[in-house]
Amino acid sequence: MTTAVLAPPRRISLRRTLRHGLTLAWRNISQLKHSPEKLIDSTLMPIVFLVLFLYVFGGAVQGSTHAYLQMLLPGLVAQMAMFATMGLGTALNEDIHKGVFDRFRSLPIARSAPLVGTILGDTVRFATSMVILTAFGSLLGFRFHTDPLSVLAGFALAYVFYLAVSWISVLIGLVAPSPETVQGLAFLWVMPLTFGSSIMVADTSTMPGWLQAWAKANPVSHLTESLRALMLGGPVGNHVWYTLAWAAGIMLVTFPLAMRMYGRRA
């Protein structure tokens, strides 16, 4: 007597893919519960950046630290959306070297689930940075000047952008030969985008011409100006649409590349 063996389905539905991704995301969150020291950088980095930039540049840029704080904090939200992704590629690269992703590939789960789960699980780091930054900024005197819905829209926009650029970090984690290399490569793309933008100074007209052009085209500048308008008031203009367009473009390029490299590397 022979027993028929059912072949696994070739394609996994979107619903099951999301469920697999959320399950693996919970795995990453559980690791943070057992190793809370992994959140130290997400906790301290917003405070360090806020204090350092506020009291070094505040008087020179705006004439007072209080006035500069109102302009700086929305920019730091954009900056944290970038910096929060830097540890993602390193953790992913370490899992690959430890053979964790080989185990994932042997499971009957969606092919993209390990990468999606890694990004969604890392969301805790981004959320921690946002809470710490907003709370500490409020203690120093920052105040929102718009309604709660606009503020929430600003944080949601930063989160969407964070999810998009996370795939750049994932791609680096997949192609880098070692976790140490990931950190160096991450700085090479994060630093020009963050510091070559309008985060520190809203008026970029004092910059050299080539840097002005870079800052105006920089997606981080568009995100920063969107956040300032949504949190402080004023016209949003096309900055939100440019930010969403950049996020969509980054996803369309990096997601298929990451999936291709994952098939080769993991």
CSV table of C-alpha atoms in Angstrom, one decimal:
chain,number,residue,atom,x,y,z
A,1,MET,CA,0.0,0.0,0.0
A,2,THR,CA,1.4,3.3,-1.0
A,3,THR,CA,0.7,6.7,0.6
A,4,ALA,CA,0.3,9.6,-1.6
A,5,VAL,CA,2.5,12.6,-0.7
A,6,LEU,CA,1.1,16.0,-1.4
A,7,ALA,CA,3.5,18.4,-3.0
A,8,PRO,CA,3.8,21.7,-1.3
A,9,PRO,CA,2.2,24.6,-3.1
A,10,ARG,CA,4.5,26.4,-5.5
A,11,ARG,CA,3.2,29.8,-4.7
A,12,ILE,CA,2.3,31.1,-1.2
A,13,SER,CA,-0.5,33.5,-0.8
A,14,LEU,CA,0.0,37.1,0.3
A,15,ARG,CA,-1.9,36.4,3.5
A,16,ARG,CA,0.4,33.5,4.4
A,17,THR,CA,3.5,35.5,3.4
A,18,LEU,CA,2.5,38.3,5.8
A,19,ARG,CA,1.8,35.7,8.6
A,20,HIS,CA,5.2,34.1,8.1
A,21,GLY,CA,6.9,37.6,8.1
A,22,LEU,CA,5.1,38.6,11.3
A,23,THR,CA,6.1,35.3,13.0
A,24,LEU,CA,9.7,35.9,12.2
A,25,ALA,CA,9.4,39.5,13.2
A,26,TRP,CA,8.2,38.3,16.6
A,27,ARG,CA,11.3,36.2,16.8
A,28,ASN,CA,13.5,39.3,16.5
A,29,ILE,CA,11.4,41.2,19.0
A,30,SER,CA,11.7,38.3,21.5
A,31,GLN,CA,15.5,38.5,21.1
A,32,LEU,CA,15.3,42.1,22.2
A,33,LYS,CA,13.2,41.1,25.3
A,34,HIS,CA,16.0,38.8,26.3
A,35,SER,CA,18.8,41.2,25.4
A,36,PRO,CA,17.5,44.7,26.0
A,37,GLU,CA,21.1,46.0,25.8
A,38,LYS,CA,20.7,45.9,22.0
A,39,LEU,CA,18.4,48.9,22.4
A,40,ILE,CA,21.1,51.0,24.0
A,41,ASP,CA,22.1,52.7,20.8
A,42,SER,CA,18.5,53.4,19.9
A,43,THR,CA,18.0,54.9,23.4
A,44,LEU,CA,21.1,57.0,23.7
A,45,MET,CA,21.7,58.1,20.1
A,46,PRO,CA,18.7,60.5,19.8
A,47,ILE,CA,19.7,62.1,23.1
A,48,VAL,CA,23.3,62.5,22.1
A,49,PHE,CA,22.5,64.0,18.7
A,50,LEU,CA,19.8,66.3,20.1
A,51,VAL,CA,22.0,67.7,22.8
A,52,LEU,CA,25.2,68.0,20.7
A,53,PHE,CA,23.6,69.7,17.7
A,54,LEU,CA,21.3,71.9,19.7
A,55,TYR,CA,24.0,73.4,21.9
A,56,VAL,CA,26.8,73.5,19.3
A,57,PHE,CA,24.8,75.0,16.4
A,58,GLY,CA,21.7,76.6,18.1
A,59,GLY,CA,23.2,80.0,18.8
A,60,ALA,CA,25.1,80.2,15.5
A,61,VAL,CA,22.2,79.1,13.2
A,62,GLN,CA,19.0,80.5,14.9
A,63,GLY,CA,20.4,82.9,17.5
A,64,SER,CA,19.0,80.9,20.4
A,65,THR,CA,18.8,77.2,21.3
A,66,HIS,CA,15.0,77.4,21.8
A,67,ALA,CA,14.3,78.6,18.3
A,68,TYR,CA,16.8,76.1,16.9
A,69,LEU,CA,15.2,73.3,18.8
A,70,GLN,CA,11.8,73.9,17.0
A,71,MET,CA,13.5,73.5,13.6
A,72,LEU,CA,16.0,70.8,14.6
A,73,LEU,CA,13.8,68.1,16.2
A,74,PRO,CA,11.7,67.4,13.0
A,75,GLY,CA,15.0,67.1,11.2
A,76,LEU,CA,16.3,64.6,13.7
A,77,VAL,CA,13.2,62.5,13.2
A,78,ALA,CA,14.3,62.2,9.6
A,79,GLN,CA,17.9,61.5,10.6
A,80,MET,CA,16.8,58.7,13.0
A,81,ALA,CA,14.8,57.1,10.2
A,82,MET,CA,18.1,56.7,8.5
A,83,PHE,CA,20.4,55.8,11.4
A,84,ALA,CA,17.9,53.3,12.8
A,85,THR,CA,18.5,51.1,9.8
A,86,MET,CA,22.3,50.8,10.2
A,87,GLY,CA,22.2,47.9,12.7
A,88,LEU,CA,19.8,46.0,10.5
A,89,GLY,CA,22.3,45.0,7.9
A,90,THR,CA,24.8,44.0,10.5
A,91,ALA,CA,22.3,41.7,12.4
A,92,LEU,CA,21.2,40.2,9.1
A,93,ASN,CA,24.8,39.4,8.1
A,94,GLU,CA,25.5,37.8,11.4
A,95,ASP,CA,22.5,35.6,11.1
A,96,ILE,CA,23.7,34.5,7.6
A,97,HIS,CA,27.1,33.6,9.0
A,98,LYS,CA,25.6,31.7,11.9
A,99,GLY,CA,23.5,29.6,9.5
A,100,VAL,CA,20.2,30.9,10.7
A,101,PHE,CA,19.0,31.7,7.2
A,102,ASP,CA,20.0,28.3,6.0
A,103,ARG,CA,17.4,27.0,8.5
A,104,PHE,CA,14.8,29.4,7.2
A,105,ARG,CA,15.3,28.3,3.6
A,106,SER,CA,14.6,24.7,4.7
A,107,LEU,CA,11.2,25.7,6.2
A,108,PRO,CA,8.0,25.7,4.1
A,109,ILE,CA,7.6,29.5,4.4
A,110,ALA,CA,7.5,32.3,1.9
A,111,ARG,CA,10.8,33.2,0.4
A,112,SER,CA,10.6,36.8,1.4
A,113,ALA,CA,9.4,36.1,4.9
A,114,PRO,CA,12.9,36.1,6.6
A,115,LEU,CA,13.8,39.5,5.1
A,116,VAL,CA,10.4,41.0,5.8
A,117,GLY,CA,10.4,39.6,9.3
A,118,THR,CA,13.9,41.1,9.9
A,119,ILE,CA,12.7,44.6,8.9
A,120,LEU,CA,9.4,44.5,10.8
A,121,GLY,CA,11.1,43.2,13.9
A,122,ASP,CA,13.6,45.9,13.8
A,123,THR,CA,10.8,48.5,13.9
A,124,VAL,CA,11.1,48.4,17.7
A,125,ARG,CA,14.4,50.2,17.4
A,126,PHE,CA,12.9,52.9,15.3
A,127,ALA,CA,9.9,53.3,17.6
A,128,THR,CA,12.2,53.5,20.6
A,129,SER,CA,14.3,56.3,18.9
A,130,MET,CA,11.1,58.3,18.1
A,131,VAL,CA,9.7,58.0,21.6
A,132,ILE,CA,13.0,59.0,23.3
A,133,LEU,CA,13.7,61.8,20.8
A,134,THR,CA,10.2,63.3,21.2
A,135,ALA,CA,10.1,63.0,25.0
A,136,PHE,CA,13.6,64.4,25.6
A,137,GLY,CA,12.9,67.2,23.1
A,138,SER,CA,9.7,68.1,24.9
A,139,LEU,CA,11.6,68.3,28.2
A,140,LEU,CA,14.0,70.8,26.5
A,141,GLY,CA,11.1,72.9,25.3
A,142,PHE,CA,10.0,71.6,21.9
A,143,ARG,CA,6.3,72.0,21.2
A,144,PHE,CA,4.1,70.8,18.3
A,145,HIS,CA,2.2,73.6,16.6
A,146,THR,CA,-0.2,71.5,14.6
A,147,ASP,CA,-3.1,69.2,15.4
A,148,PRO,CA,-2.5,65.6,16.5
A,149,LEU,CA,-3.5,64.2,13.2
A,150,SER,CA,-0.9,66.1,11.3
A,151,VAL,CA,1.8,65.1,13.9
A,152,LEU,CA,0.8,61.4,13.5
A,153,ALA,CA,0.9,61.8,9.7
A,154,GLY,CA,4.5,63.1,10.1
A,155,PHE,CA,5.6,60.2,12.1
A,156,ALA,CA,3.8,57.8,9.7
A,157,LEU,CA,5.6,59.4,6.8
A,158,ALA,CA,9.0,58.9,8.6
A,159,TYR,CA,8.1,55.3,9.2
A,160,VAL,CA,7.2,54.7,5.6
A,161,PHE,CA,10.6,56.2,4.6
A,162,TYR,CA,12.3,54.1,7.2
A,163,LEU,CA,10.8,50.9,5.8
A,164,ALA,CA,12.0,51.8,2.3
A,165,VAL,CA,15.6,52.6,3.2
A,166,SER,CA,15.7,49.5,5.4
A,167,TRP,CA,15.9,47.5,2.2
A,168,ILE,CA,19.2,49.3,1.4
A,169,SER,CA,20.6,48.1,4.7
A,170,VAL,CA,19.3,44.6,4.0
A,171,LEU,CA,20.9,44.6,0.6
A,172,ILE,CA,24.2,45.7,2.1
A,173,GLY,CA,23.9,43.0,4.7
A,174,LEU,CA,23.4,40.4,2.0
A,175,VAL,CA,26.4,41.4,-0.2
A,176,ALA,CA,28.9,42.3,2.5
A,177,PRO,CA,31.5,39.6,3.3
A,178,SER,CA,31.4,40.3,7.1
A,179,PRO,CA,29.5,42.2,9.8
A,180,GLU,CA,32.4,44.6,10.2
A,181,THR,CA,32.2,45.5,6.5
A,182,VAL,CA,28.5,46.3,6.8
A,183,GLN,CA,29.1,49.1,9.3
A,184,GLY,CA,31.6,50.8,7.0
A,185,LEU,CA,29.4,50.5,3.9
A,186,ALA,CA,26.4,51.8,5.9
A,187,PHE,CA,28.2,55.0,6.9
A,188,LEU,CA,29.2,55.6,3.2
A,189,TRP,CA,25.5,56.0,2.1
A,190,VAL,CA,23.9,57.3,5.4
A,191,MET,CA,26.3,60.1,6.1
A,192,PRO,CA,26.1,62.0,2.8
A,193,LEU,CA,22.3,61.7,2.8
A,194,THR,CA,21.8,62.9,6.3
A,195,PHE,CA,24.4,65.7,6.7
A,196,GLY,CA,24.1,66.8,3.1
A,197,SER,CA,20.5,67.8,3.6
A,198,SER,CA,18.4,70.5,5.3
A,199,ILE,CA,18.3,68.7,8.7
A,200,MET,CA,20.8,71.1,10.4
A,201,VAL,CA,19.9,74.2,8.4
A,202,ALA,CA,16.5,75.0,6.8
A,203,ASP,CA,18.1,77.6,4.6
A,204,THR,CA,20.5,75.9,2.2
A,205,SER,CA,21.3,79.0,0.2
A,206,THR,CA,24.6,79.5,2.0
A,207,MET,CA,25.9,76.2,0.8
A,208,PRO,CA,28.1,75.9,-2.3
A,209,GLY,CA,26.2,75.5,-5.5
A,210,TRP,CA,26.9,71.8,-6.0
A,211,LEU,CA,25.9,71.1,-2.4
A,212,GLN,CA,22.7,73.1,-2.8
A,213,ALA,CA,21.8,71.0,-5.8
A,214,TRP,CA,22.5,67.8,-3.8
A,215,ALA,CA,20.5,69.0,-0.8
A,216,LYS,CA,17.5,70.0,-2.9
A,217,ALA,CA,17.3,66.6,-4.6
A,218,ASN,CA,18.1,64.7,-1.5
A,219,PRO,CA,15.1,62.6,-0.3
A,220,VAL,CA,16.1,63.3,3.3
A,221,SER,CA,15.6,67.0,2.7
A,222,HIS,CA,12.1,66.4,1.3
A,223,LEU,CA,11.3,64.2,4.4
A,224,THR,CA,12.7,66.9,6.7
A,225,GLU,CA,10.7,69.7,5.1
A,226,SER,CA,7.5,67.5,5.2
A,227,LEU,CA,8.0,66.9,8.9
A,228,ARG,CA,8.6,70.5,9.7
A,229,ALA,CA,5.4,71.5,7.9
A,230,LEU,CA,3.3,68.7,9.5
A,231,MET,CA,4.7,69.3,13.0
A,232,LEU,CA,5.3,73.1,13.1
A,233,GLY,CA,2.8,74.3,10.5
A,234,GLY,CA,3.2,76.0,7.2
A,235,PRO,CA,2.8,74.8,3.6
A,236,VAL,CA,3.7,71.2,2.9
A,237,GLY,CA,4.1,71.8,-0.9
A,238,ASN,CA,5.2,68.8,-2.9
A,239,HIS,CA,7.7,67.5,-0.3
A,240,VAL,CA,5.3,64.7,0.9
A,241,TRP,CA,4.8,63.5,-2.6
A,242,TYR,CA,8.5,63.6,-3.4
A,243,THR,CA,9.2,61.7,-0.1
A,244,LEU,CA,6.6,59.0,-1.0
A,245,ALA,CA,8.0,58.8,-4.6
A,246,TRP,CA,11.5,58.3,-3.3
A,247,ALA,CA,10.3,55.6,-0.9
A,248,ALA,CA,8.5,53.8,-3.7
A,249,GLY,CA,11.5,54.1,-6.0
A,250,ILE,CA,13.9,52.8,-3.4
A,251,MET,CA,11.6,49.8,-2.7
A,252,LEU,CA,11.1,49.0,-6.4
A,253,VAL,CA,14.9,48.8,-6.9
A,254,THR,CA,16.2,47.3,-3.7
A,255,PHE,CA,13.5,44.7,-2.9
A,256,PRO,CA,14.0,42.6,-6.0
A,257,LEU,CA,17.8,43.0,-5.7
A,258,ALA,CA,17.7,41.9,-2.1
A,259,MET,CA,15.6,38.9,-3.0
A,260,ARG,CA,18.0,37.9,-5.7
A,261,MET,CA,21.0,38.2,-3.4
A,262,TYR,CA,19.2,36.3,-0.7
A,263,GLY,CA,18.7,33.4,-3.1
A,264,ARG,CA,22.4,33.4,-3.8
A,265,ARG,CA,23.9,34.2,-0.4
A,266,ALA,CA,21.7,32.6,2.2
